[in-house]
XYZ file of C-alpha atoms in Angstrom:
601
model
C -0.009 0.010 -0.017
C 1.069 3.528 -0.585
C 2.137 5.496 2.444
C 1.399 9.216 2.469
C 5.057 9.912 3.192
C 6.869 9.204 -0.048
C 10.263 9.568 1.598
C 9.799 6.492 3.808
C 12.302 3.695 3.289
C 11.748 -0.026 3.577
C 13.154 -1.233 6.957
C 13.879 -4.804 7.779
C 14.565 -5.815 11.333
C 18.236 -5.110 10.713
C 17.321 -1.758 9.205
C 15.336 -0.777 12.200
C 18.268 -1.568 14.455
C 20.571 0.466 12.282
C 18.183 3.401 12.466
C 17.886 3.229 16.185
C 20.070 5.677 18.074
C 22.214 4.815 21.011
C 20.575 5.164 24.391
C 21.936 4.901 27.905
C 22.179 1.513 29.545
C 19.417 0.310 31.821
C 19.775 1.737 35.363
C 18.722 -1.590 36.970
C 19.214 -5.098 35.795
C 17.793 -7.369 38.523
C 18.070 -10.716 36.762
C 18.796 -12.404 40.088
C 15.199 -11.933 41.304
C 13.745 -12.637 37.845
C 12.696 -9.048 37.256
C 14.026 -6.372 35.046
C 14.027 -2.540 35.129
C 14.928 -0.714 31.899
C 15.426 3.025 32.521
C 16.430 5.728 30.108
C 16.149 9.462 29.562
C 13.741 10.028 26.682
C 15.479 11.629 23.713
C 13.665 10.301 20.619
C 10.134 9.708 19.384
C 9.939 5.911 19.734
C 11.024 3.075 21.892
C 11.403 -0.016 19.786
C 10.763 -3.370 21.409
C 11.970 -6.618 19.804
C 9.199 -9.217 19.632
C 9.227 -13.016 19.074
C 5.806 -14.497 18.361
C 6.442 -17.767 20.170
C 8.204 -16.212 23.213
C 6.709 -16.554 26.656
C 4.652 -13.539 27.605
C 5.982 -11.233 30.314
C 4.201 -8.457 32.015
C 5.418 -4.881 31.388
C 4.586 -1.716 33.189
C 5.541 1.741 31.819
C 6.591 4.379 34.354
C 7.539 8.033 33.852
C 9.481 9.533 36.713
C 8.476 6.504 38.674
C 4.724 7.143 38.135
C 2.940 4.264 36.340
C 1.384 5.166 33.010
C -1.611 3.039 32.002
C -2.133 -0.589 33.004
C 0.439 -3.374 32.782
C 0.476 -5.161 29.467
C 1.546 -8.613 28.303
C 4.281 -8.704 25.738
C 6.510 -11.353 24.007
C 9.993 -9.808 24.284
C 12.369 -11.700 21.988
C 14.135 -14.655 23.580
C 15.844 -16.380 20.662
C 15.085 -14.294 17.548
C 13.482 -11.031 16.546
C 10.448 -11.505 14.439
C 9.356 -7.929 14.237
C 9.462 -4.655 16.196
C 6.744 -2.913 18.158
C 7.064 0.897 18.699
C 5.957 2.734 21.849
C 5.560 6.450 21.245
C 7.493 8.286 23.998
C 8.086 11.753 22.537
C 5.667 13.257 25.043
C 8.081 12.361 27.837
C 11.155 13.968 26.267
C 13.811 14.827 28.852
C 12.069 12.701 31.507
C 13.123 9.375 33.049
C 11.173 6.435 31.482
C 11.202 3.027 33.029
C 9.979 -0.315 31.654
C 9.403 -2.767 34.501
C 9.212 -6.480 33.602
C 8.027 -9.121 36.012
C 10.152 -11.902 34.433
C 13.552 -11.646 32.818
C 15.593 -14.834 32.711
C 14.417 -16.030 29.254
C 14.391 -12.529 27.662
C 17.974 -11.336 28.264
C 18.684 -11.098 24.507
C 15.528 -9.097 23.843
C 16.181 -6.653 26.681
C 19.623 -5.932 25.283
C 18.137 -4.910 21.946
C 15.575 -2.333 23.170
C 16.420 1.018 21.630
C 15.142 4.502 21.163
C 14.562 5.588 17.567
C 13.692 8.649 15.532
C 11.118 6.878 13.410
C 9.181 3.670 12.850
C 8.477 3.222 9.157
C 8.349 0.414 6.657
C 7.069 -0.206 3.229
C 3.493 -1.627 3.145
C 4.416 -4.560 0.870
C 4.580 -7.710 2.968
C 3.897 -10.944 1.141
C 0.316 -11.366 2.466
C -0.476 -7.702 3.205
C -3.880 -7.003 1.682
C -3.890 -4.248 -0.919
C -7.457 -2.985 -0.633
C -8.709 -4.331 2.732
C -8.003 -2.622 5.984
C -5.355 -4.136 8.181
C -3.509 -2.482 11.098
C -0.019 -1.224 10.355
C 1.310 -3.540 13.015
C -0.128 -5.808 15.747
C -3.184 -7.922 16.075
C -6.803 -7.149 15.094
C -10.153 -8.919 15.510
C -13.797 -7.639 15.799
C -14.686 -4.381 14.044
C -16.176 -1.982 16.641
C -17.885 1.324 16.880
C -18.590 1.921 13.220
C -20.217 5.320 12.791
C -20.446 8.050 10.199
C -19.827 11.532 11.531
C -18.738 14.884 9.969
C -17.896 13.385 6.564
C -15.875 10.421 7.903
C -16.650 6.693 8.254
C -15.154 5.620 11.533
C -13.866 2.121 12.049
C -12.771 1.084 15.503
C -11.497 -2.403 16.052
C -10.204 -4.876 18.593
C -6.499 -4.205 18.642
C -3.270 -5.385 20.397
C -0.631 -2.739 19.730
C 1.957 -4.830 21.499
C 2.073 -7.957 19.402
C 0.553 -10.145 16.645
C -1.402 -12.460 18.939
C -4.668 -11.781 20.768
C -4.263 -9.837 24.059
C -4.140 -6.386 25.640
C -7.437 -5.384 24.018
C -7.571 -1.783 22.963
C -9.801 -0.046 20.440
C -7.823 0.732 17.332
C -9.132 3.483 15.089
C -9.241 4.232 11.349
C -11.191 6.730 9.318
C -12.214 6.930 5.657
C -14.013 9.301 3.350
C -15.109 6.605 0.973
C -15.061 3.188 2.670
C -12.047 2.249 0.503
C -9.101 4.407 1.523
C -8.430 4.177 5.244
C -6.174 6.252 7.470
C -5.151 4.615 10.765
C -5.151 6.979 13.784
C -3.725 6.373 17.238
C -5.657 3.866 19.241
C -8.806 5.338 20.823
C -9.324 3.379 24.064
C -6.830 1.580 26.261
C -7.368 -0.862 29.208
C -8.011 0.628 32.609
C -8.889 -0.505 36.123
C -12.128 -2.095 34.876
C -10.208 -4.257 32.441
C -9.559 -4.693 28.731
C -11.604 -2.885 26.131
C -13.809 -5.405 24.378
C -16.276 -4.922 21.574
C -19.008 -2.245 21.406
C -20.402 0.520 19.360
C -20.457 4.294 18.847
C -23.541 6.536 18.542
C -23.863 10.230 17.813
C -25.854 11.835 20.691
C -27.519 14.555 18.594
C -29.766 15.740 21.436
C -27.181 15.459 24.214
C -29.266 12.864 26.058
C -26.133 11.775 28.047
C -24.990 15.316 28.949
C -21.565 14.905 27.344
C -22.360 17.582 24.698
C -24.494 18.019 21.577
C -23.385 15.613 18.810
C -20.877 13.910 21.101
C -19.513 10.615 19.841
C -20.329 8.182 22.618
C -18.610 4.809 22.746
C -20.515 2.032 24.581
C -18.191 -0.955 25.169
C -17.465 -3.926 27.387
C -14.862 -3.536 30.095
C -13.516 -7.086 30.683
C -11.711 -8.130 33.743
C -12.929 -10.842 36.236
C -16.414 -9.585 35.333
C -17.704 -8.210 32.008
C -19.448 -4.855 32.454
C -20.632 -2.128 30.076
C -18.927 1.318 30.047
C -19.046 4.651 28.257
C -16.467 7.107 26.810
C -17.187 10.228 24.804
C -15.416 12.333 22.222
C -16.001 15.961 21.281
C -13.285 16.155 18.613
C -14.603 13.692 16.059
C -13.112 10.640 17.720
C -9.512 11.807 17.993
C -9.628 11.712 21.807
C -12.016 9.995 24.200
C -12.835 10.673 27.845
C -14.103 7.764 29.900
C -17.266 8.328 31.912
C -16.460 8.645 35.649
C -19.572 6.732 36.512
C -18.481 3.518 34.721
C -19.676 0.874 34.608
C -23.225 1.761 33.523
C -24.608 -1.886 33.181
C -23.553 -4.978 35.113
C -24.957 -8.459 35.836
C -23.867 -10.416 38.891
C -24.087 -13.966 37.426
C -23.691 -13.836 33.605
C -20.004 -14.495 32.675
C -20.332 -13.716 28.947
C -22.088 -10.298 29.174
C -20.716 -8.293 26.341
C -20.617 -6.493 22.961
C -23.332 -3.733 23.248
C -24.768 -2.402 19.924
C -26.955 0.669 20.537
C -29.333 2.724 18.213
C -31.915 5.476 18.733
C -35.544 4.155 18.412
C -37.661 7.232 17.584
C -41.127 5.787 18.260
C -40.347 5.299 22.013
C -37.740 8.123 22.224
C -35.034 5.996 23.771
C -31.864 4.198 23.056
C -32.090 0.449 22.349
C -29.142 -1.809 23.282
C -28.655 -5.382 22.003
C -26.317 -7.211 24.373
C -24.872 -10.701 24.107
C -25.790 -12.616 27.375
C -24.297 -16.037 27.102
C -26.691 -17.996 24.851
C -29.178 -15.216 24.237
C -29.524 -11.588 23.282
C -30.998 -9.233 25.828
C -32.502 -5.947 24.825
C -32.224 -2.837 27.072
C -33.679 0.680 26.869
C -32.289 3.955 28.091
C -33.194 7.640 27.822
C -29.640 8.848 28.591
C -27.167 6.017 27.802
C -26.363 5.845 31.468
C -29.322 4.103 33.005
C -30.597 0.919 31.386
C -33.768 -1.076 31.848
C -34.173 -4.687 30.584
C -36.858 -4.926 27.909
C -36.842 -8.517 26.693
C -34.675 -11.553 25.789
C -34.334 -13.462 22.614
C -32.748 -16.799 21.587
C -34.081 -19.770 23.503
C -34.948 -22.661 21.174
C -33.955 -20.920 17.874
C -30.830 -20.694 15.788
C -27.549 -22.326 16.471
C -26.308 -22.648 20.153
C -23.148 -24.677 19.718
C -21.057 -21.760 21.036
C -21.235 -18.488 22.950
C -23.433 -15.771 21.294
C -21.507 -12.562 20.586
C -21.607 -9.248 18.765
C -25.383 -8.695 18.161
C -26.724 -6.027 15.809
C -30.444 -5.190 15.357
C -31.432 -3.003 12.379
C -34.246 -2.450 9.851
C -34.253 -3.332 6.152
C -37.009 -2.836 3.597
C -38.375 -5.513 1.285
C -41.041 -4.684 -1.317
C -42.118 -1.662 0.722
C -42.298 -3.465 4.037
C -39.946 -2.847 6.922
C -38.401 -5.953 8.425
C -35.918 -6.181 11.284
C -32.696 -8.203 11.109
C -30.819 -9.482 14.078
C -27.185 -10.523 13.672
C -25.631 -12.910 16.207
C -22.046 -14.104 15.942
C -21.223 -17.460 17.462
C -17.942 -19.231 18.308
C -17.760 -22.121 17.832
C -20.820 -23.162 15.884
C -20.172 -22.242 12.242
C -21.627 -24.505 9.668
C -18.060 -24.881 8.305
C -16.142 -24.942 11.638
C -15.081 -22.286 14.115
C -16.702 -18.847 14.145
C -19.477 -17.267 11.942
C -22.397 -14.910 12.080
C -26.041 -16.108 11.986
C -29.060 -13.883 11.502
C -32.796 -13.738 12.086
C -35.419 -11.851 10.150
C -38.606 -10.601 11.864
C -40.270 -7.693 13.599
C -39.362 -5.349 16.450
C -41.894 -3.289 18.408
C -39.499 -1.270 20.512
C -39.340 -3.944 23.171
C -39.433 -7.430 21.641
C -37.915 -8.999 18.550
C -40.207 -11.624 16.960
C -38.561 -13.831 14.280
C -40.318 -14.927 11.065
C -40.636 -18.675 10.545
C -37.573 -19.344 8.370
C -35.171 -22.332 8.108
C -32.719 -21.170 10.867
C -29.871 -20.992 11.299
C -29.194 -18.699 8.439
C -25.675 -17.235 7.929
C -24.592 -13.929 6.545
C -21.479 -15.568 4.977
C -20.894 -19.311 4.576
C -17.132 -18.908 4.132
C -14.688 -19.597 6.968
C -13.517 -15.980 7.304
C -16.232 -13.476 8.083
C -16.914 -13.056 11.802
C -18.270 -10.492 14.344
C -19.451 -8.109 11.584
C -21.876 -5.336 12.451
C -23.246 -2.269 10.658
C -22.464 1.436 10.624
C -24.586 3.861 12.720
C -25.636 7.299 11.559
C -25.290 6.734 7.821
C -26.962 9.791 6.237
C -30.588 9.234 5.209
C -29.791 10.500 1.690
C -27.307 7.664 1.383
C -29.801 5.162 2.552
C -27.533 2.078 2.686
C -27.117 -0.413 5.498
C -23.320 -0.740 5.524
C -21.482 -3.708 7.063
C -17.940 -4.938 7.684
C -16.571 -8.080 9.344
C -13.383 -9.518 10.691
C -11.715 -11.586 7.981
C -10.422 -14.550 9.999
C -11.583 -17.481 12.061
C -10.816 -18.356 15.686
C -9.742 -21.833 14.597
C -6.482 -20.418 13.288
C -6.394 -16.578 13.635
C -3.419 -16.521 15.911
C -1.290 -18.532 13.450
C -1.861 -17.079 9.993
C 1.526 -16.636 8.236
C 1.836 -12.832 8.271
C 4.664 -10.853 9.825
C 4.103 -7.406 11.295
C 0.353 -7.752 11.581
C -2.305 -10.430 11.977
C -5.730 -10.383 10.297
C -7.790 -7.802 8.295
C -11.310 -6.677 7.685
C -13.642 -7.698 4.888
C -14.654 -5.245 2.296
C -17.304 -2.804 3.390
C -20.600 -4.195 2.101
C -24.176 -3.077 1.399
C -26.880 -5.225 2.904
C -30.355 -5.754 1.503
C -33.172 -8.324 1.756
C -33.713 -10.622 -1.253
C -35.680 -13.696 -2.085
C -33.542 -16.623 -3.174
C -36.472 -18.586 -4.680
C -37.234 -20.339 -1.413
C -37.276 -17.671 1.287
C -35.995 -14.239 2.317
C -32.236 -13.893 2.808
C -29.958 -11.063 3.861
C -27.807 -10.482 0.686
C -24.610 -8.512 0.672
C -22.384 -7.093 -1.948
C -19.243 -4.851 -1.958
C -19.882 -1.126 -1.692
C -19.956 0.605 -5.047
C -16.885 2.716 -4.097
C -14.645 -0.371 -4.621
C -15.065 0.164 -8.368
C -12.750 3.220 -8.028
C -9.847 0.740 -7.584
C -10.275 -0.621 -11.093
C -7.143 0.397 -12.982
C -6.997 -2.186 -15.815
C -9.812 -4.148 -17.531
C -9.471 -7.331 -19.548
C -12.425 -8.933 -21.278
C -12.146 -12.599 -22.284
C -14.189 -14.296 -25.125
C -17.428 -16.100 -24.366
C -17.118 -19.902 -24.543
C -19.317 -22.990 -24.431
C -17.394 -26.103 -23.514
C -16.995 -29.000 -21.111
C -13.639 -27.834 -19.949
C -11.804 -24.621 -20.661
C -8.892 -22.657 -19.132
C -8.040 -19.010 -19.417
C -4.287 -18.605 -18.933
C -2.416 -15.471 -17.768
C -5.351 -13.438 -16.427
C -3.188 -10.359 -15.788
C 0.348 -9.276 -16.633
C 2.354 -8.351 -13.531
C -0.328 -9.916 -11.323
C 0.228 -8.883 -7.735
C -2.716 -10.874 -6.433
C -5.203 -7.922 -6.212
C -8.056 -8.210 -8.770
C -11.730 -8.672 -9.354
C -13.256 -11.283 -11.531
C -16.824 -11.239 -12.927
C -18.769 -13.583 -15.271
C -22.046 -15.413 -15.797
C -22.369 -19.133 -16.292
C -25.159 -21.270 -17.724
C -25.072 -24.986 -16.989
C -26.377 -26.769 -20.083
C -27.535 -30.117 -18.818
C -25.003 -30.063 -16.006
C -25.935 -30.539 -12.328
C -22.346 -30.267 -11.045
C -19.757 -27.920 -12.322
C -16.753 -25.991 -11.014
C -14.327 -23.148 -11.611
C -10.903 -22.853 -10.110
C -8.120 -20.306 -9.624
C -4.632 -21.708 -10.303
C -1.021 -20.735 -10.234
C 2.182 -22.191 -11.622
C 3.047 -23.787 -8.215
C 0.237 -26.273 -8.474
C -1.829 -24.480 -5.874
C -5.538 -23.941 -6.530
C -8.863 -22.775 -5.094
C -11.940 -24.503 -6.443
C -15.592 -23.573 -6.262
C -18.021 -26.494 -6.952
C -21.666 -25.802 -7.870
C -23.379 -29.083 -6.774
C -26.823 -28.259 -8.055
C -28.146 -31.793 -7.541
C -27.424 -31.404 -3.779
C -28.181 -27.704 -3.596
C -24.687 -26.897 -2.380
C -21.909 -24.427 -3.252
C -18.724 -26.064 -2.058
C -15.261 -24.425 -1.731
C -12.107 -26.563 -1.651
C -9.028 -24.680 -0.466
C -7.033 -27.770 0.511
C -4.347 -26.825 -1.993
C -4.715 -23.049 -1.742
C -2.129 -22.134 0.780
C 1.107 -22.693 2.496
C 0.715 -25.089 5.445
C 0.413 -23.429 8.797
C -2.651 -24.986 10.665
C -4.386 -28.350 10.282
C -7.772 -26.731 10.758
C -7.286 -24.328 7.857
C -7.636 -26.545 4.817
C -8.996 -29.747 6.368
C -12.599 -29.474 5.235
C -14.790 -28.573 2.277
C -16.626 -25.252 2.857
C -20.344 -25.553 2.029
C -23.163 -23.086 1.411
C -26.744 -23.671 0.342
C -27.401 -23.103 -3.292
C -30.762 -22.684 -5.012
C -31.015 -24.266 -8.484
C -31.209 -21.570 -11.201
C -30.910 -21.411 -14.947
C -27.782 -19.210 -14.656
C -25.465 -17.791 -12.000
C -23.624 -14.460 -11.892
C -20.335 -14.473 -10.136
C -18.254 -11.736 -8.598
C -14.991 -12.771 -7.014
C -12.632 -10.288 -5.302
C -9.110 -11.551 -4.660
C -6.619 -9.651 -2.475
C -3.340 -11.487 -1.913
C -4.488 -13.491 1.075
C -8.254 -13.397 0.699
C -11.187 -14.215 -1.544
C -14.745 -12.821 -1.371
C -17.258 -14.661 -3.598
C -20.711 -13.164 -4.345
C -23.174 -15.307 -6.168
C -26.327 -13.859 -7.807
C -25.889 -10.356 -6.361
C -24.884 -11.586 -2.933
C -27.685 -14.103 -2.292
C -24.869 -16.508 -1.343
C -21.494 -15.297 -0.068
C -18.348 -17.078 0.859
C -15.309 -15.220 2.324
C -12.217 -17.400 2.582
C -8.644 -16.440 3.306
C -5.806 -18.044 1.314
C -2.009 -17.888 1.552
C -0.564 -19.070 -1.808
C 3.128 -18.887 -2.543
C 2.350 -16.807 -5.600
C -0.682 -15.135 -7.097
C -3.417 -17.119 -8.814
C -3.263 -16.144 -12.464
C -5.345 -18.759 -14.364
C -9.002 -19.610 -14.431
C -10.341 -23.052 -15.255
C -13.941 -24.235 -15.790
C -15.038 -27.835 -15.735
C -18.106 -30.061 -15.876
C -18.440 -33.830 -16.288
C -21.865 -33.634 -17.886
C -23.325 -31.386 -20.520
C -21.534 -28.056 -21.252
C -21.081 -24.721 -19.665
C -21.794 -21.429 -21.383
C -19.312 -18.885 -19.902
C -20.154 -15.306 -20.668
C -18.814 -11.776 -20.011
C -15.657 -12.909 -18.312
C -13.968 -9.709 -17.085
C -10.912 -9.219 -14.946
C -10.307 -5.895 -13.279
C -6.877 -5.214 -11.776
C -7.462 -3.463 -8.498
C -4.761 -0.923 -7.959
C -3.796 0.442 -4.603
C -1.797 3.311 -6.032
C -4.494 5.915 -5.778
C -6.438 4.577 -2.821
C -3.929 3.080 -0.506
C -4.424 2.587 3.161
C -2.210 5.183 4.775
C -0.613 5.775 8.144
């Protein structure tokens, strides 16, 4: 991705060390009692910490002039090798004494000796599996998208974030903004752990009428504080999300017995003039109401005897959609485990909401927003302008079965494309369809049209010259007497990703067994299945981005998002059927260029 600063240079681990300036030796080195104190006078902008992904975690406390700053964090200081570097911004303490206190030291002697101050922390955004048009954090771990809201011309994306390593932990809210849902600018993290615990998932609302008393049009974050108990807390911003102040009366909602009590999603319900909260409460969703965001009353509970209950319910979202002039309400519920294809996924219910109770329509539940392995915890944007009218969604593009082990370097995991949701009828019943936001078309920098073909088997070689693994593929396909056909992406290394349309068994099946480098047995062990309604023809839209694929069939009636980690880009397309022929029409490849719409930092 393009960085806004064109003067930045690519820095390897060695390059970062070379860049680092000399700093004074630690004032204390108490290895005898298995602790370690690293003390310096701050002179530069960053402190660079060497990290090893498989090192044992140690607890670290930052102190300035012997006063603790923030809460202790867990960090994997390098013991045997340096996998990457994590920066801590220290410029605000220039000229002061800064101390890092570690509770264990024996195994991390090598890492402690490499800690350095530095003038900068920069690197080229071109890692092997770094997505080119999906949001990923510059460094560190990410999971659930949080707090999505539109305000003052910006789409805000907050997200679960570990700024101290590429594995889950130390949950903060990261923060990025966009003018167009395509180009994202990452900002400093918005919320950090405090005495109530880590910052888990939640939402942001715009308090237009100052119901909470924080100020007119305040951005108010409602989130889970997670320690021994999970409770709901508030923070507010009066500067468009650049800084947040935590409410001194936190927590605002607790429960003495429910362990999994989290992930509030809140919206203003005009008919009853109150805020409505959907909250995950173990194996159900509980709805609460409030006039001021601070005091909450339980309204109803949903979930018993319906949907999938194979795992903990998480990350709910309740919102309206219109179908043929009628307003219906959709409730998203993420679940882990419980996915129809293993690990984590998001189910949904369609029904009605009267301001107190959600009543589902009789449909063949569970229904899933995405039948791929890699779309979890997605929720929708609040406060999208009425003149826009879209219900906008984004999800976490990974799966808890293997998220901590994906083969990336400076970062782990990314978000799906932003998508537009709508209700559609698949020929059997209503479904929530999704498709990429129209703004993604701005990325198209090169277009190649291939000839129509009717055949049993056909292969299109060399889809793109200089293929960097970021492209969009569209076509329509008519099965002529075939009830089982497939198309595959291939590369010269013998790797492939295959989509099988098993019409006879009403299934769309993805096989990624040969799609990736080996890194986790759960990743490629199974066929990934989705329900498929038999139709005369199918329209296909497939977006590929280095380490991910997002497949949309028939305008998003069926969706599969699956990550991949091939050794080189897929650059050939093969169609096959064992019976009858396939009419393949309007095959178009769009190269998706990041040069004009790069994620920037």
